[in-house]
Tab-separated table of C-alpha atoms and ligand atoms in Angstrom:
chain	number	residue	atom	x	y	z
A	1	MET	CA	0.000	0.000	0.000
A	2	GLY	CA	1.362	3.393	-0.953
A	3	ARG	CA	0.908	6.906	0.369
A	4	ASP	CA	-2.792	7.643	0.944
A	5	VAL	CA	-5.347	9.924	2.592
A	6	ILE	CA	-7.493	8.185	5.231
A	7	ILE	CA	-10.811	9.826	6.147
A	8	ALA	CA	-11.678	9.547	9.855
A	9	CYS	CA	-15.371	8.582	9.811
A	10	ASP	CA	-16.073	9.894	13.299
A	11	PHE	CA	-19.837	9.428	13.146
A	12	ASP	CA	-22.097	7.842	15.757
A	13	SER	CA	-24.255	5.832	13.376
A	14	LYS	CA	-24.182	3.798	10.201
A	15	GLN	CA	-26.818	6.069	8.703
A	16	LYS	CA	-24.669	9.199	9.056
A	17	THR	CA	-21.607	7.332	7.778
A	18	LEU	CA	-23.346	6.041	4.666
A	19	GLU	CA	-24.967	9.413	3.982
A	20	PHE	CA	-21.488	10.912	4.064
A	21	LEU	CA	-19.845	8.230	1.917
A	22	ASP	CA	-22.685	8.217	-0.633
A	23	LYS	CA	-21.560	11.707	-1.642
A	24	PHE	CA	-18.385	10.166	-3.058
A	25	GLY	CA	-20.164	8.241	-5.856
A	26	ASP	CA	-17.698	5.792	-7.388
A	27	ILE	CA	-14.752	7.112	-5.378
A	28	ARG	CA	-13.898	4.736	-2.535
A	29	PRO	CA	-11.629	6.504	-0.040
A	30	PHE	CA	-9.574	4.671	2.585
A	31	VAL	CA	-11.607	5.178	5.790
A	32	LYS	CA	-10.872	5.020	9.496
A	33	ILE	CA	-13.478	3.446	11.781
A	34	GLY	CA	-12.830	4.467	15.378
A	35	MET	CA	-14.311	3.472	18.710
A	36	GLU	CA	-17.369	5.723	18.378
A	37	LEU	CA	-18.674	4.174	15.172
A	38	TYR	CA	-17.516	0.641	16.031
A	39	TYR	CA	-19.165	0.671	19.444
A	40	ALA	CA	-22.337	2.115	17.927
A	41	GLU	CA	-22.687	-0.367	15.083
A	42	GLY	CA	-20.414	-3.326	15.806
A	43	PRO	CA	-18.497	-5.424	13.281
A	44	SER	CA	-21.275	-5.190	10.668
A	45	ILE	CA	-20.239	-1.625	9.828
A	46	VAL	CA	-16.762	-2.915	8.976
A	47	ARG	CA	-18.188	-5.635	6.729
A	48	GLU	CA	-20.548	-3.217	5.048
A	49	LEU	CA	-17.859	-0.645	4.206
A	50	LYS	CA	-15.494	-3.394	3.097
A	51	ASP	CA	-18.214	-4.761	0.780
A	52	ARG	CA	-18.637	-1.293	-0.691
A	53	GLY	CA	-14.970	-1.398	-1.637
A	54	HIS	CA	-13.320	0.801	0.995
A	55	LYS	CA	-9.961	0.066	2.556
A	56	ILE	CA	-10.355	0.189	6.327
A	57	PHE	CA	-8.207	1.314	9.217
A	58	LEU	CA	-9.891	-0.063	12.361
A	59	ASP	CA	-8.735	2.294	15.112
A	60	LEU	CA	-9.599	0.474	18.351
A	61	LYS	CA	-6.240	0.965	20.158
A	62	LEU	CA	-6.091	-2.354	21.988
A	63	HIS	CA	-4.275	-2.467	25.356
A	64	ASP	CA	-4.641	-5.525	27.610
A	65	ILE	CA	-2.720	-8.616	28.671
A	66	PRO	CA	-0.953	-10.319	25.743
A	67	ASN	CA	-3.268	-13.348	25.681
A	68	THR	CA	-6.413	-11.217	25.490
A	69	VAL	CA	-4.950	-8.960	22.812
A	70	LYS	CA	-3.792	-11.949	20.790
A	71	LYS	CA	-7.260	-13.540	20.821
A	72	SER	CA	-8.994	-10.254	20.073
A	73	MET	CA	-6.657	-9.565	17.166
A	74	ALA	CA	-7.444	-13.032	15.779
A	75	VAL	CA	-11.121	-12.054	15.720
A	76	LEU	CA	-10.403	-8.659	14.142
A	77	SER	CA	-8.227	-10.321	11.528
A	78	ARG	CA	-11.296	-12.219	10.278
A	79	LEU	CA	-12.977	-8.872	9.573
A	80	ASP	CA	-10.382	-8.444	6.841
A	81	VAL	CA	-9.470	-4.843	7.637
A	82	ASP	CA	-6.385	-3.316	6.024
A	83	MET	CA	-4.902	-1.693	9.120
A	84	THR	CA	-5.495	-1.818	12.864
A	85	ASN	CA	-3.708	-0.637	15.998
A	86	LEU	CA	-2.805	-0.973	19.671
A	87	HIS	CA	-1.038	0.962	22.422
A	88	ALA	CA	2.742	0.479	22.465
A	89	GLY	CA	2.452	1.008	26.248
A	90	GLY	CA	1.211	-2.597	26.447
A	91	THR	CA	4.884	-3.638	25.998
A	92	LYS	CA	6.731	-5.610	23.326
A	93	ASN	CA	5.262	-8.877	24.634
A	94	MET	CA	1.773	-7.596	24.033
A	95	MET	CA	2.724	-6.294	20.573
A	96	ARG	CA	4.283	-9.620	19.568
A	97	ALA	CA	1.202	-11.482	20.810
A	98	ALA	CA	-0.990	-9.109	18.807
A	99	LEU	CA	0.945	-9.860	15.630
A	100	GLU	CA	0.602	-13.580	16.224
A	101	GLY	CA	-3.131	-13.262	16.722
A	102	LEU	CA	-3.536	-11.071	13.667
A	103	THR	CA	-1.657	-13.386	11.309
A	104	ARG	CA	-3.974	-15.642	9.315
A	105	GLU	CA	-3.265	-19.269	8.452
A	106	ASP	CA	-1.978	-18.299	5.008
A	107	GLY	CA	0.519	-15.874	6.608
A	108	SER	CA	-1.322	-12.717	5.509
A	109	ARG	CA	-2.439	-10.076	8.024
A	110	PRO	CA	-3.658	-6.480	8.262
A	111	MET	CA	-1.011	-3.820	8.885
A	112	LEU	CA	-0.488	-3.304	12.601
A	113	ILE	CA	0.562	0.069	13.922
A	114	ALA	CA	1.156	1.387	17.435
A	115	VAL	CA	-0.005	4.462	19.280
A	116	THR	CA	3.002	5.776	21.235
A	117	GLN	CA	1.903	8.454	23.694
A	118	LEU	CA	-1.482	9.965	22.891
A	119	THR	CA	-1.175	13.532	21.637
A	120	SER	CA	-3.541	14.503	24.466
A	121	THR	CA	-0.862	13.449	26.982
A	122	ASP	CA	1.643	16.214	27.665
A	123	GLU	CA	4.970	16.046	29.457
A	124	GLU	CA	3.467	17.307	32.719
A	125	SER	CA	0.700	14.680	32.894
A	126	MET	CA	3.176	12.010	31.819
A	127	ARG	CA	5.406	12.924	34.753
A	128	ALA	CA	2.653	13.487	37.327
A	129	ASP	CA	0.234	10.699	36.381
A	130	LEU	CA	2.408	8.076	34.717
A	131	LEU	CA	5.672	8.725	36.626
A	132	ILE	CA	7.580	8.869	33.331
A	133	ASP	CA	10.346	11.343	33.908
A	134	ARG	CA	11.806	11.725	30.404
A	135	PRO	CA	11.214	14.279	27.653
A	136	ILE	CA	8.101	13.303	25.682
A	137	ASP	CA	9.985	13.185	22.349
A	138	GLU	CA	12.370	10.638	23.790
A	139	VAL	CA	9.463	8.541	25.090
A	140	VAL	CA	7.656	8.664	21.736
A	141	MET	CA	10.802	7.632	19.830
A	142	HIS	CA	11.538	4.834	22.314
A	143	TYR	CA	7.992	3.448	22.010
A	144	ALA	CA	8.295	3.640	18.211
A	145	LYS	CA	11.562	1.696	18.380
A	146	CYS	CA	9.944	-0.955	20.621
A	147	ALA	CA	7.072	-1.280	18.128
A	148	SER	CA	9.540	-1.718	15.308
A	149	GLU	CA	11.555	-4.293	17.277
A	150	ALA	CA	8.347	-6.204	18.036
A	151	GLY	CA	7.770	-6.451	14.264
A	152	LEU	CA	4.956	-3.916	13.858
A	153	ASP	CA	4.550	-1.997	10.617
A	154	GLY	CA	4.533	1.548	11.960
A	155	VAL	CA	3.172	4.110	14.403
A	156	VAL	CA	0.530	6.775	14.658
A	157	CYS	CA	2.350	10.062	15.252
A	158	SER	CA	2.256	13.760	14.548
A	159	PRO	CA	3.278	14.560	10.953
A	160	LEU	CA	5.953	16.739	12.501
A	161	GLU	CA	7.527	13.602	14.030
A	162	ALA	CA	7.357	11.469	10.866
A	163	GLY	CA	10.889	12.304	9.717
A	164	LYS	CA	12.409	11.484	13.104
A	165	VAL	CA	10.529	8.187	13.297
A	166	HIS	CA	11.897	7.202	9.879
A	167	ASP	CA	15.433	8.174	10.948
A	168	ARG	CA	15.139	6.033	14.062
A	169	CYS	CA	13.156	3.046	12.773
A	170	GLY	CA	13.863	2.995	9.032
A	171	SER	CA	12.049	4.365	6.001
A	172	GLY	CA	9.967	1.189	5.639
A	173	PHE	CA	8.389	1.749	9.064
A	174	PHE	CA	5.104	3.529	8.363
A	175	THR	CA	3.976	6.784	9.888
A	176	VAL	CA	0.245	7.356	10.033
A	177	THR	CA	-0.414	10.945	10.947
A	178	PRO	CA	-3.506	12.787	12.194
A	179	GLY	CA	-3.351	16.515	12.962
A	180	VAL	CA	-3.565	17.572	9.305
A	181	ARG	CA	-5.304	20.773	8.251
A	182	PHE	CA	-5.612	22.784	5.039
A	183	ALA	CA	-3.560	25.981	5.054
A	184	ASP	CA	-6.731	28.106	5.080
A	185	GLY	CA	-8.782	25.832	7.378
A	186	GLU	CA	-9.898	25.674	11.014
A	187	VAL	CA	-7.451	24.028	13.419
A	188	GLY	CA	-10.093	22.988	16.013
A	189	ASP	CA	-8.667	21.173	19.050
A	190	GLN	CA	-5.573	19.814	17.267
A	191	LYS	CA	-2.435	21.428	18.654
A	192	ARG	CA	0.469	20.616	16.358
A	193	VAL	CA	-0.921	20.638	12.842
A	194	THR	CA	0.460	20.728	9.356
A	195	THR	CA	-0.903	20.726	5.800
A	196	PRO	CA	-1.133	17.650	3.550
A	197	ALA	CA	1.652	19.089	1.369
A	198	VAL	CA	4.019	19.586	4.306
A	199	ALA	CA	3.132	16.141	5.702
A	200	LYS	CA	4.221	14.720	2.342
A	201	GLU	CA	7.464	16.700	2.454
A	202	ILE	CA	8.287	15.466	5.968
A	203	GLY	CA	7.567	11.906	4.896
A	204	SER	CA	4.198	10.791	6.329
A	205	ASP	CA	3.033	7.585	4.699
A	206	TYR	CA	-0.658	8.041	5.482
A	207	ILE	CA	-2.491	11.140	6.659
A	208	VAL	CA	-5.693	10.821	8.676
A	209	MET	CA	-8.123	13.701	8.148
A	210	GLY	CA	-11.494	13.960	9.844
A	211	ARG	CA	-13.253	17.287	10.264
A	212	PRO	CA	-11.525	19.164	7.398
A	213	ILE	CA	-13.262	16.634	5.110
A	214	THR	CA	-16.338	15.429	7.069
A	215	GLY	CA	-17.251	18.996	8.053
A	216	ALA	CA	-16.562	20.605	4.660
A	217	THR	CA	-19.394	22.092	2.621
A	218	ASP	CA	-18.129	19.959	-0.249
A	219	PRO	CA	-16.444	16.888	1.301
A	220	VAL	CA	-15.552	15.352	-2.059
A	221	SER	CA	-13.606	18.437	-3.200
A	222	ALA	CA	-11.936	18.637	0.213
A	223	TYR	CA	-10.870	14.985	-0.099
A	224	GLN	CA	-9.645	15.528	-3.652
A	225	ARG	CA	-7.686	18.557	-2.532
A	226	ALA	CA	-6.005	16.475	0.192
A	227	VAL	CA	-5.167	13.756	-2.333
A	228	ALA	CA	-3.796	16.322	-4.797
A	229	GLU	CA	-1.547	17.845	-2.117
A	230	PHE	CA	-0.453	14.610	-0.443
A	231	VAL	CA	-0.515	11.785	-2.983
A	232	ASP	CA	-0.252	13.131	-6.533
B	301	C5P	O1	-11.068	15.681	12.809
B	301	C5P	P1	-9.594	15.437	12.844
B	301	C5P	O2	-8.904	15.620	11.515
B	301	C5P	O3	-8.902	16.163	13.977
B	301	C5P	O4	-9.527	13.860	13.153
B	301	C5P	C1	-8.331	13.197	13.464
B	301	C5P	C2	-8.625	11.775	13.772
B	301	C5P	O5	-7.421	11.139	14.198
B	301	C5P	C3	-9.639	11.555	14.891
B	301	C5P	O6	-10.342	10.336	14.604
B	301	C5P	C4	-8.766	11.369	16.121
B	301	C5P	O7	-9.372	10.561	17.101
B	301	C5P	C5	-7.553	10.665	15.528
B	301	C5P	N1	-6.317	10.831	16.284
B	301	C5P	C6	-5.765	12.067	16.569
B	301	C5P	N2	-4.597	12.158	17.278
B	301	C5P	C7	-3.997	11.043	17.710
B	301	C5P	C8	-4.521	9.784	17.441
B	301	C5P	C9	-5.708	9.713	16.716
B	301	C5P	O8	-6.299	13.074	16.161
B	301	C5P	N3	-2.848	11.141	18.355
């Protein structure tokens, strides 16, 4: 899979999701299904979007004991998604178990990427609540390295960190980056943002865009603009 724009379908129902995707006609964007939509509609929403021809990033961020994650990943693997994820904080053992669970009998599997530290966690809360006393950049890079050593395919990170992750973990280790906004668009609650064009320059492999596309007056043009800046 090459560089692509993934639309975050952060809707609370199948109806709203399909209404949104129907606007795209024959275009079948790569979509992200997160906890909100998955918990609202269950696995059938994944099957339905897959049947319509979308590639799917199932963003459920698993984090549990290795055995539970392994078994859950085996179930998710049967949904035939293209990409899924977990928290690197679950340790390398958990990540290795996840890969085992995800791998099908024929050796194929969805891409597996890790969340390092959530972008909502800052250095102060990391120190005070998690007792992690290191600079956040160092922690993020260390978690990325652990994910790479466990055999994962990449990490979710800020586009601004994509270059550093590639330096540390190799250019084949994917960076999937939210926090992307058009130059003339609203930033919303995202703190460290960049444009699709700059994300491409820094070396993101996939950008995840939600509101700049889902909330646009013309979502299809917004998506095409993102593709033109990032992929073409
Ligand atoms: O609407 P927006 O473009 O901000 O959506 C970004 C998407 O990426 C949301 O689904 C959000 O949950 C997700 N995400 C994020 N930052 C992270 C991890 C995931 O914004 N660090």
